[in-house]
CSV table of C-alpha atoms in Angstrom, one decimal:
chain,number,residue,atom,x,y,z
A,6,MET,CA,-4.9,-18.4,16.5
A,7,ARG,CA,-5.7,-19.4,20.1
A,8,ASN,CA,-9.4,-19.3,19.0
A,9,ASP,CA,-9.2,-15.6,18.4
A,10,PRO,CA,-10.6,-14.7,15.0
A,11,ARG,CA,-9.2,-11.2,15.3
A,12,SER,CA,-5.6,-12.2,15.7
A,13,HIS,CA,-4.9,-13.3,12.1
A,14,GLY,CA,-8.4,-13.1,10.5
A,15,LEU,CA,-8.4,-13.9,6.7
A,16,TRP,CA,-4.8,-15.0,6.7
A,17,GLU,CA,-5.5,-17.8,9.2
A,18,VAL,CA,-8.4,-18.9,7.0
A,19,SER,CA,-6.6,-18.9,3.7
A,20,ALA,CA,-3.0,-20.0,4.6
A,21,PRO,CA,-1.9,-23.6,4.2
A,22,GLN,CA,-1.6,-25.4,7.5
A,23,ALA,CA,1.5,-24.8,9.6
A,24,PRO,CA,4.0,-27.7,9.9
A,25,VAL,CA,3.4,-29.8,12.9
A,26,THR,CA,5.5,-28.7,15.9
A,27,ALA,CA,5.7,-29.3,19.6
A,28,PRO,CA,7.0,-27.4,22.7
A,29,LEU,CA,10.6,-27.9,23.7
A,30,SER,CA,11.0,-30.7,26.2
A,31,GLY,CA,14.2,-31.5,28.1
A,32,ALA,CA,17.8,-30.4,27.4
A,33,ALA,CA,18.9,-29.9,23.8
A,34,GLU,CA,22.1,-28.7,22.1
A,35,ALA,CA,22.5,-26.9,18.8
A,36,ASP,CA,25.0,-24.7,17.0
A,37,VAL,CA,22.4,-21.8,17.0
A,38,VAL,CA,19.3,-21.1,19.0
A,39,VAL,CA,16.9,-18.6,17.5
A,40,ILE,CA,14.1,-16.9,19.5
A,41,GLY,CA,11.2,-16.0,17.3
A,42,ALA,CA,9.5,-17.8,14.4
A,43,GLY,CA,8.8,-14.9,12.2
A,44,PHE,CA,10.4,-13.7,8.9
A,45,THR,CA,13.8,-12.8,10.4
A,46,GLY,CA,14.2,-15.8,12.7
A,47,LEU,CA,13.0,-18.4,10.1
A,48,SER,CA,15.1,-16.8,7.3
A,49,ALA,CA,18.1,-17.1,9.6
A,50,ALA,CA,17.3,-20.6,10.6
A,51,LEU,CA,16.7,-21.7,6.9
A,52,HIS,CA,20.0,-20.3,5.7
A,53,LEU,CA,21.9,-21.7,8.7
A,54,ALA,CA,20.4,-25.1,8.3
A,55,GLU,CA,21.1,-25.2,4.5
A,56,ALA,CA,24.7,-24.5,5.4
A,57,GLY,CA,24.8,-27.5,7.7
A,58,LYS,CA,24.4,-25.9,11.1
A,59,SER,CA,22.1,-27.4,13.7
A,60,VAL,CA,19.4,-24.9,14.6
A,61,ILE,CA,16.6,-24.8,17.2
A,62,VAL,CA,13.9,-22.1,16.9
A,63,LEU,CA,12.0,-21.3,20.0
A,64,GLU,CA,8.6,-19.6,19.5
A,65,ALA,CA,6.5,-18.4,22.4
A,66,ASP,CA,3.3,-19.0,20.6
A,67,GLN,CA,2.7,-20.4,17.1
A,68,ILE,CA,4.7,-19.8,13.8
A,69,GLY,CA,3.9,-16.3,12.6
A,70,PHE,CA,2.0,-15.3,15.7
A,71,GLY,CA,3.4,-11.8,15.7
A,72,ALA,CA,3.6,-9.2,13.0
A,73,SER,CA,4.8,-11.7,10.4
A,74,GLY,CA,1.4,-13.4,10.3
A,75,ARG,CA,-0.8,-10.3,10.6
A,76,ASN,CA,0.5,-7.6,8.3
A,77,VAL,CA,-0.8,-6.3,5.0
A,78,GLY,CA,1.4,-8.4,2.8
A,79,LEU,CA,3.3,-5.7,0.9
A,80,VAL,CA,6.8,-6.8,-0.2
A,81,ASN,CA,8.5,-3.4,-0.3
A,82,ALA,CA,11.9,-2.2,-1.3
A,83,GLY,CA,13.4,0.3,1.2
A,84,MET,CA,12.2,1.8,4.4
A,85,TRP,CA,10.3,5.0,5.2
A,86,VAL,CA,13.6,7.0,5.2
A,87,LEU,CA,14.3,8.7,1.9
A,88,PRO,CA,17.2,7.3,0.0
A,89,GLU,CA,19.3,10.5,0.2
A,90,ALA,CA,18.7,10.6,4.0
A,91,MET,CA,20.0,7.1,4.6
A,92,PRO,CA,23.7,8.1,4.5
A,93,GLN,CA,22.9,10.9,6.8
A,94,ALA,CA,21.3,8.5,9.3
A,95,LEU,CA,23.8,5.6,9.0
A,96,GLY,CA,26.9,7.2,7.6
A,97,PRO,CA,28.7,7.0,4.2
A,98,VAL,CA,29.4,3.2,4.5
A,99,TYR,CA,26.2,1.7,6.0
A,100,GLY,CA,23.7,4.1,4.4
A,101,PRO,CA,24.5,3.1,0.8
A,102,ARG,CA,25.0,-0.5,1.8
A,103,LEU,CA,21.6,-0.8,3.4
A,104,LEU,CA,19.9,0.9,0.4
A,105,ALA,CA,21.5,-1.7,-1.9
A,106,VAL,CA,20.4,-4.6,0.3
A,107,LEU,CA,16.8,-3.3,0.7
A,108,GLY,CA,16.5,-2.4,-2.9
A,109,ALA,CA,17.2,-5.9,-3.9
A,110,ALA,CA,15.2,-7.5,-1.1
A,111,PRO,CA,11.9,-8.0,-2.9
A,112,ALA,CA,13.6,-10.0,-5.6
A,113,GLU,CA,15.3,-12.2,-3.0
A,114,VAL,CA,11.9,-12.8,-1.3
A,115,PHE,CA,10.3,-13.9,-4.6
A,116,ALA,CA,13.3,-16.0,-5.5
A,117,LEU,CA,13.1,-17.7,-2.2
A,118,VAL,CA,9.4,-18.4,-2.7
A,119,ARG,CA,10.1,-20.0,-6.1
A,120,ARG,CA,13.1,-22.0,-4.9
A,121,HIS,CA,11.2,-23.6,-2.0
A,122,GLY,CA,7.8,-23.8,-3.7
A,123,ILE,CA,6.1,-21.7,-1.0
A,124,ALA,CA,2.4,-21.4,-1.8
A,125,CYS,CA,1.8,-17.8,-0.5
A,126,GLU,CA,-0.1,-16.0,-3.3
A,127,ALA,CA,3.1,-14.1,-4.3
A,128,VAL,CA,2.5,-11.5,-6.9
A,129,ALA,CA,5.6,-9.5,-8.1
A,130,ARG,CA,3.8,-6.8,-10.0
A,131,GLY,CA,4.8,-3.7,-8.1
A,132,THR,CA,3.2,-1.4,-5.5
A,133,LEU,CA,1.5,2.0,-5.8
A,134,HIS,CA,2.2,4.7,-3.2
A,135,CYS,CA,-0.9,6.9,-3.7
A,136,ALA,CA,-0.6,10.7,-3.4
A,137,VAL,CA,-3.2,12.6,-1.4
A,138,GLY,CA,-3.3,16.2,-2.7
A,139,ALA,CA,-0.4,18.4,-3.8
A,140,ALA,CA,1.7,17.7,-0.8
A,141,GLY,CA,1.4,13.9,-1.3
A,142,LEU,CA,2.3,14.3,-5.0
A,143,ALA,CA,5.4,16.3,-4.0
A,144,GLU,CA,6.4,13.6,-1.5
A,145,ILE,CA,6.2,10.7,-3.9
A,146,THR,CA,7.8,12.7,-6.7
A,147,GLU,CA,10.8,13.4,-4.6
A,148,ARG,CA,11.0,9.8,-3.4
A,149,ALA,CA,10.8,8.6,-7.0
A,150,ARG,CA,13.6,11.0,-8.1
A,151,GLN,CA,15.9,9.7,-5.4
A,152,TRP,CA,15.3,6.1,-6.2
A,153,ALA,CA,15.6,6.6,-9.9
A,154,ALA,CA,19.0,8.3,-9.4
A,155,LEU,CA,20.1,4.9,-7.9
A,156,GLY,CA,18.7,3.1,-10.9
A,157,ALA,CA,15.5,1.8,-9.4
A,158,PRO,CA,12.6,1.0,-11.8
A,159,VAL,CA,10.2,3.5,-10.4
A,160,GLU,CA,7.8,5.9,-12.1
A,161,VAL,CA,5.4,8.6,-11.0
A,162,LEU,CA,1.9,8.2,-12.5
A,163,ASP,CA,-0.5,11.1,-13.0
A,164,ALA,CA,-4.0,11.1,-11.6
A,165,SER,CA,-5.7,9.5,-14.6
A,166,ASP,CA,-3.1,6.7,-14.8
A,167,THR,CA,-3.4,6.1,-11.1
A,168,ALA,CA,-7.2,5.9,-11.3
A,169,ARG,CA,-6.9,3.5,-14.2
A,170,ARG,CA,-4.6,1.2,-12.3
A,171,LEU,CA,-6.7,1.4,-9.1
A,172,GLY,CA,-10.1,1.1,-10.7
A,173,GLY,CA,-11.2,4.0,-8.5
A,174,GLY,CA,-9.9,6.7,-6.2
A,175,ARG,CA,-9.2,10.4,-6.6
A,176,TYR,CA,-5.5,10.5,-5.9
A,177,ALA,CA,-3.2,13.1,-7.3
A,178,GLY,CA,-0.8,10.5,-8.6
A,179,ALA,CA,1.1,7.4,-7.5
A,180,LEU,CA,4.6,6.1,-7.3
A,181,LEU,CA,4.8,2.8,-9.1
A,182,ASP,CA,7.7,0.7,-7.8
A,183,ARG,CA,8.2,-2.3,-10.1
A,184,ARG,CA,10.6,-4.1,-7.7
A,185,ALA,CA,7.8,-4.7,-5.1
A,186,GLY,CA,4.7,-6.8,-4.8
A,187,THR,CA,2.4,-8.7,-2.5
A,188,LEU,CA,2.0,-12.0,-0.8
A,189,GLN,CA,-0.1,-13.8,1.9
A,190,PRO,CA,2.2,-13.2,4.9
A,191,LEU,CA,1.1,-16.0,7.2
A,192,ALA,CA,1.4,-18.4,4.3
A,193,TYR,CA,4.9,-17.1,3.5
A,194,VAL,CA,6.1,-17.4,7.1
A,195,ARG,CA,4.7,-20.9,7.4
A,196,GLY,CA,6.4,-21.7,4.1
A,197,LEU,CA,9.7,-20.5,5.5
A,198,ALA,CA,9.2,-22.7,8.6
A,199,ARG,CA,8.5,-25.7,6.4
A,200,ALA,CA,11.6,-25.0,4.3
A,201,ALA,CA,13.7,-24.6,7.4
A,202,ARG,CA,12.5,-27.9,8.8
A,203,MET,CA,13.2,-29.7,5.6
A,204,ALA,CA,16.7,-28.3,5.7
A,205,GLY,CA,17.1,-29.7,9.2
A,206,ALA,CA,16.1,-27.0,11.6
A,207,ARG,CA,14.0,-27.9,14.6
A,208,ILE,CA,11.1,-25.5,15.5
A,209,CYS,CA,9.6,-25.6,19.0
A,210,THR,CA,6.3,-23.7,19.4
A,211,GLU,CA,4.5,-22.8,22.7
A,212,SER,CA,8.0,-22.4,24.1
A,213,PRO,CA,8.6,-18.9,25.5
A,214,ALA,CA,12.1,-18.3,26.6
A,215,THR,CA,12.4,-17.7,30.3
A,216,GLY,CA,16.1,-17.2,30.5
A,217,ALA,CA,19.1,-16.5,28.2
A,218,GLY,CA,22.6,-16.0,29.2
A,219,PRO,CA,26.2,-17.1,28.7
A,220,GLN,CA,27.3,-20.6,29.7
A,221,GLY,CA,30.6,-22.0,28.9
A,222,ALA,CA,31.7,-21.0,25.5
A,223,GLY,CA,28.2,-20.4,24.3
A,224,ARG,CA,24.7,-19.4,25.3
A,225,ARG,CA,22.0,-21.2,27.3
A,226,VAL,CA,18.3,-20.5,26.7
A,227,THR,CA,15.7,-22.0,29.0
A,228,THR,CA,12.0,-22.5,28.8
A,229,SER,CA,9.5,-23.8,31.3
A,230,GLU,CA,10.0,-27.3,30.0
A,231,GLY,CA,13.6,-27.4,28.7
A,232,SER,CA,16.8,-25.7,27.7
A,233,VAL,CA,19.0,-25.3,24.7
A,234,GLN,CA,22.8,-25.0,24.9
A,235,ALA,CA,24.1,-23.3,21.7
A,236,ALA,CA,27.2,-21.6,20.4
A,237,TRP,CA,25.1,-18.7,19.1
A,238,LEU,CA,21.9,-16.9,20.0
A,239,ILE,CA,19.7,-14.9,17.6
A,240,VAL,CA,16.8,-12.8,19.0
A,241,ALA,CA,14.2,-12.0,16.4
A,242,THR,CA,11.0,-11.0,18.2
A,243,ASP,CA,10.6,-7.4,17.0
A,244,ALA,CA,7.4,-5.7,18.3
A,245,TYR,CA,6.3,-8.9,20.1
A,246,THR,CA,9.5,-9.0,22.4
A,247,GLY,CA,8.7,-10.1,25.9
A,248,ALA,CA,10.1,-9.2,29.3
A,249,LEU,CA,13.2,-11.3,28.9
A,250,PHE,CA,14.6,-8.8,26.4
A,251,ALA,CA,12.7,-5.8,27.8
A,252,GLY,CA,15.4,-3.4,26.4
A,253,LEU,CA,14.5,-4.3,22.8
A,254,ARG,CA,10.8,-3.7,23.5
A,255,ARG,CA,11.5,-0.4,25.1
A,256,GLU,CA,13.4,0.7,22.1
A,257,GLN,CA,10.3,0.5,20.0
A,258,VAL,CA,7.0,2.4,20.0
A,259,ALA,CA,4.2,-0.1,19.2
A,260,LEU,CA,1.9,1.2,16.5
A,261,PRO,CA,-1.4,-0.7,16.2
A,262,TYR,CA,-2.5,-1.7,12.7
A,263,PHE,CA,-5.7,-3.4,11.5
A,264,ASN,CA,-6.9,-5.0,8.3
A,265,MET,CA,-10.4,-5.8,7.1
A,266,ALA,CA,-11.3,-8.1,4.2
A,267,THR,CA,-14.3,-8.1,2.0
A,268,PRO,CA,-15.9,-11.4,0.8
A,269,PRO,CA,-14.6,-12.5,-2.6
A,270,LEU,CA,-15.9,-9.9,-5.0
A,271,PRO,CA,-18.2,-10.7,-7.9
A,272,GLU,CA,-16.1,-11.4,-11.0
A,273,GLY,CA,-17.4,-8.4,-13.0
A,274,VAL,CA,-16.5,-6.1,-10.1
A,275,ARG,CA,-13.3,-7.8,-9.2
A,276,ALA,CA,-11.8,-7.4,-12.7
A,277,GLY,CA,-12.0,-3.7,-12.6
A,278,ILE,CA,-10.2,-3.2,-9.2
A,279,LEU,CA,-6.4,-3.3,-9.2
A,280,PRO,CA,-6.4,-5.2,-12.5
A,281,GLY,CA,-2.6,-5.1,-12.5
A,282,GLY,CA,-2.4,-6.8,-9.0
A,283,GLU,CA,-0.4,-4.0,-7.3
A,284,GLY,CA,-0.5,-3.5,-3.5
A,285,CYS,CA,-1.3,0.1,-2.4
A,286,TRP,CA,-1.0,2.6,0.4
A,287,ASP,CA,-1.4,6.4,0.6
A,288,THR,CA,0.4,9.4,1.9
A,289,ARG,CA,-1.9,10.3,4.7
A,290,ALA,CA,-0.4,10.7,8.2
A,291,VAL,CA,-3.0,8.0,9.3
A,292,LEU,CA,-2.5,6.0,6.2
A,293,SER,CA,-4.7,3.5,4.4
A,294,SER,CA,-3.5,0.4,2.6
A,295,PHE,CA,-5.4,-1.9,0.2
A,296,ARG,CA,-4.7,-4.9,-2.0
A,297,MET,CA,-6.4,-7.9,-3.4
A,298,ASP,CA,-5.9,-11.5,-2.4
A,299,ALA,CA,-6.0,-14.5,-4.7
A,300,ALA,CA,-9.7,-15.2,-4.2
A,301,GLY,CA,-10.7,-11.6,-5.1
A,302,ARG,CA,-11.1,-10.2,-1.6
A,303,LEU,CA,-10.1,-6.6,-1.1
A,304,VAL,CA,-8.0,-6.3,2.1
A,305,PHE,CA,-8.2,-2.7,3.5
A,306,GLY,CA,-6.2,-1.5,6.5
A,307,SER,CA,-5.1,1.4,8.6
A,308,VAL,CA,-3.7,2.5,11.9
A,309,GLY,CA,-5.7,1.5,14.9
A,310,ARG,CA,-6.5,-1.3,17.3
A,311,LEU,CA,-9.7,-3.3,17.2
A,312,GLY,CA,-10.6,-3.3,20.9
A,313,TRP,CA,-13.5,-1.9,22.9
A,314,ALA,CA,-15.2,1.0,21.2
A,315,ASP,CA,-12.3,1.5,18.8
A,316,ARG,CA,-13.4,-1.4,16.6
A,317,ALA,CA,-16.8,0.2,15.8
A,318,ILE,CA,-15.1,3.5,15.0
A,319,HIS,CA,-12.5,1.9,12.7
A,320,ARG,CA,-15.0,-0.4,11.0
A,321,ALA,CA,-17.4,2.4,10.2
A,322,TRP,CA,-14.5,4.5,8.9
A,323,ALA,CA,-13.1,1.7,6.8
A,324,LEU,CA,-16.5,1.2,5.1
A,325,ARG,CA,-16.8,4.9,4.3
A,326,ALA,CA,-13.3,5.0,3.0
A,327,LEU,CA,-13.7,1.8,0.9
A,328,HIS,CA,-16.8,3.1,-0.7
A,329,ARG,CA,-15.3,6.5,-1.3
A,330,ILE,CA,-12.3,5.0,-3.2
A,331,PHE,CA,-14.3,2.3,-4.9
A,332,PRO,CA,-17.9,3.4,-5.3
A,333,GLN,CA,-18.7,0.2,-7.2
A,334,LEU,CA,-18.4,-1.6,-3.9
A,335,SER,CA,-21.3,0.2,-2.4
A,336,GLY,CA,-23.3,-2.4,-0.4
A,337,ILE,CA,-20.3,-4.7,0.1
A,338,GLY,CA,-18.9,-4.9,3.6
A,339,PHE,CA,-16.2,-6.8,5.4
A,340,GLU,CA,-16.3,-10.5,6.4
A,341,SER,CA,-13.3,-10.5,8.7
A,342,ASP,CA,-11.0,-8.2,10.6
A,343,TRP,CA,-7.8,-8.5,12.6
A,344,PHE,CA,-5.0,-6.4,14.0
A,345,GLY,CA,-1.5,-6.4,15.4
A,346,ARG,CA,1.3,-4.1,16.3
A,347,ILE,CA,4.3,-2.6,14.4
A,348,GLY,CA,7.6,-1.8,16.1
A,349,MET,CA,8.5,1.8,15.3
A,350,THR,CA,12.0,3.3,16.1
A,351,ALA,CA,13.0,6.9,16.6
A,352,ASP,CA,14.8,7.1,13.3
A,353,ALA,CA,12.4,4.8,11.4
A,354,LEU,CA,15.3,2.3,10.8
A,355,PRO,CA,15.8,-1.2,12.1
A,356,ARG,CA,18.5,-1.8,14.8
A,357,LEU,CA,21.3,-4.4,15.0
A,358,HIS,CA,22.5,-5.2,18.5
A,359,MET,CA,25.1,-7.4,20.1
A,360,LEU,CA,23.6,-8.8,23.3
A,361,GLY,CA,26.9,-10.1,24.5
A,362,LYS,CA,29.4,-12.6,22.9
A,363,ASN,CA,27.8,-14.6,20.1
A,364,ALA,CA,24.3,-13.1,20.7
A,365,LEU,CA,22.6,-11.0,18.0
A,366,ALA,CA,19.3,-9.2,17.7
A,367,ILE,CA,17.6,-7.2,14.9
A,368,ALA,CA,14.4,-5.3,15.7
A,369,GLY,CA,12.4,-2.3,14.6
A,370,TYR,CA,11.2,-2.9,11.0
A,371,ASN,CA,8.7,0.1,11.2
A,372,GLY,CA,6.1,-1.8,9.2
A,373,ARG,CA,8.5,-3.0,6.5
A,374,GLY,CA,9.2,-6.5,7.8
A,375,ILE,CA,8.7,-8.9,4.9
A,376,ALA,CA,11.5,-8.1,2.6
A,377,PRO,CA,13.9,-6.5,5.1
A,378,GLY,CA,13.2,-9.2,7.7
A,379,THR,CA,14.0,-11.9,5.1
A,380,VAL,CA,17.3,-10.5,3.9
A,381,LEU,CA,18.5,-9.3,7.3
A,382,GLY,CA,17.8,-12.8,8.7
A,383,LYS,CA,20.0,-14.1,6.0
A,384,ALA,CA,22.7,-11.6,6.9
A,385,LEU,CA,22.6,-12.8,10.5
A,386,ALA,CA,23.1,-16.3,9.3
A,387,GLU,CA,26.0,-15.3,7.2
A,388,HIS,CA,27.7,-13.6,10.2
A,389,VAL,CA,27.2,-16.7,12.3
A,390,LEU,CA,28.7,-18.8,9.5
A,391,GLY,CA,31.7,-16.6,9.3
A,392,ALA,CA,30.9,-15.5,5.8
A,393,ARG,CA,30.2,-11.9,6.8
A,394,ALA,CA,32.1,-9.9,9.4
A,395,ILE,CA,30.1,-7.8,11.8
A,396,GLU,CA,31.6,-4.7,10.1
A,397,ALA,CA,30.2,-5.9,6.8
A,398,MET,CA,26.6,-6.3,8.0
A,399,PRO,CA,23.9,-4.1,6.3
A,400,LEU,CA,23.4,-2.3,9.6
A,401,PRO,CA,25.9,-0.9,12.1
A,402,VAL,CA,25.9,-2.4,15.6
A,403,ARG,CA,24.2,0.1,18.0
A,404,PRO,CA,23.5,0.1,21.7
A,405,VAL,CA,20.0,-0.6,22.9
A,406,THR,CA,18.4,2.8,23.4
A,407,PRO,CA,14.9,3.4,24.9
A,408,ALA,CA,12.5,5.3,22.7
A,409,PRO,CA,11.7,8.7,24.2
A,410,LEU,CA,8.2,9.0,25.7
A,411,ARG,CA,7.4,5.6,24.4
A,412,LEU,CA,4.2,5.0,26.4
A,413,ALA,CA,2.9,8.5,25.5
A,414,HIS,CA,3.5,7.9,21.8
A,415,GLU,CA,1.8,4.5,22.0
A,416,ALA,CA,-1.3,6.0,23.6
A,417,GLY,CA,-1.1,8.8,21.0
A,418,TYR,CA,-1.1,6.3,18.1
A,419,SER,CA,-4.3,4.6,19.3
A,420,ILE,CA,-6.2,7.6,20.4
A,421,GLY,CA,-5.1,9.7,17.4
A,422,ALA,CA,-6.1,7.0,14.9
A,423,ALA,CA,-9.5,6.6,16.5
A,424,ALA,CA,-10.1,10.3,16.5
A,425,ALA,CA,-8.9,10.7,12.9
A,426,HIS,CA,-11.2,7.9,11.8
A,427,LEU,CA,-14.2,9.2,13.8
A,428,LEU,CA,-13.9,12.6,12.3
A,429,ALA,CA,-12.9,11.7,8.8
A,430,ASP,CA,-15.4,12.7,6.1
A,431,ARG,CA,-17.5,14.4,8.8
A,432,ILE,CA,-15.8,17.8,9.1
């Protein structure tokens, strides 16, 4: 986007075109104004419009410009927090409630894709959380035990079964989660936008909000070229939140994450890598992720930003790691790369905020935005519609709280990832 091949990389090339939109111009009115055209904002807009509400979505850039259009494309169930730790973090009411909502979230995503005919390479064949060494195996075994106790269809694979499903690698095992899967994220978010528009929502791109506050019985949001008067405001900008809602941005530590994609692999090679179509990531502190797209490209990612000297470091590391896991890809490199940022919170859980009367925000997906963003956007819509009380939301309302040492942590993520990748396989 914006003529930057490293903003969305492969996803921009392979996604269907976005619906035609225009900036907001002049004064407008709606039942609900949504700021942010990503998974959360567009899911909320879609469900509101389907219920008969008038909705205007304001996007500062283009549909899916933020993390929704740049991520790996893993449709996960749950967050990083272990299931048994969720009630400790959120209490005996919200902890189990959020677990139930997130456990069912991938199925909701895939059902939404089918219902609206969204062409986004959706593959509901599970994910593999790959264990590095004995510590990694212990980690996934405990996670699997906790999910299985809740009835989730999860299984721990041994090293040989893991290697067979991957078509390579030397992992100690893997957690197979059959609820999960993959999709093309930019295609999915554009599909949500198309569905929301067909339901009656209006989407205005290149329309950054410059002001937002109470006016009369509702909220008034301004842009450089217009304004929207609405009864309700939903803020869904996550890690790409701007200065207007600076508190939401300060609550998150931005973690940079990149992806690199091979060319379409030769058919004979392609058939032997991830033959079941699962998406994967490992248990390393500076983790790696990998999955196939519909054209047979292997998409490989990790923590780090692709700027200045960092790009050369991360690209060299990614090639070494790719060829170590899949020796049959020796001689094959990457044809595209891109990166973005993930909003991390102090407790690794998303936050629900009331920003005043009839003003809601959810942020902080911690790299798990596809399925949680979709279902939490729906929950926001249900609250606006009066179908779900604020006390019945999947998350408790919490005050906006700045992340401790945010800037130091952000610098640490970038510097630490570059150092880890520079030294990996060399010491």
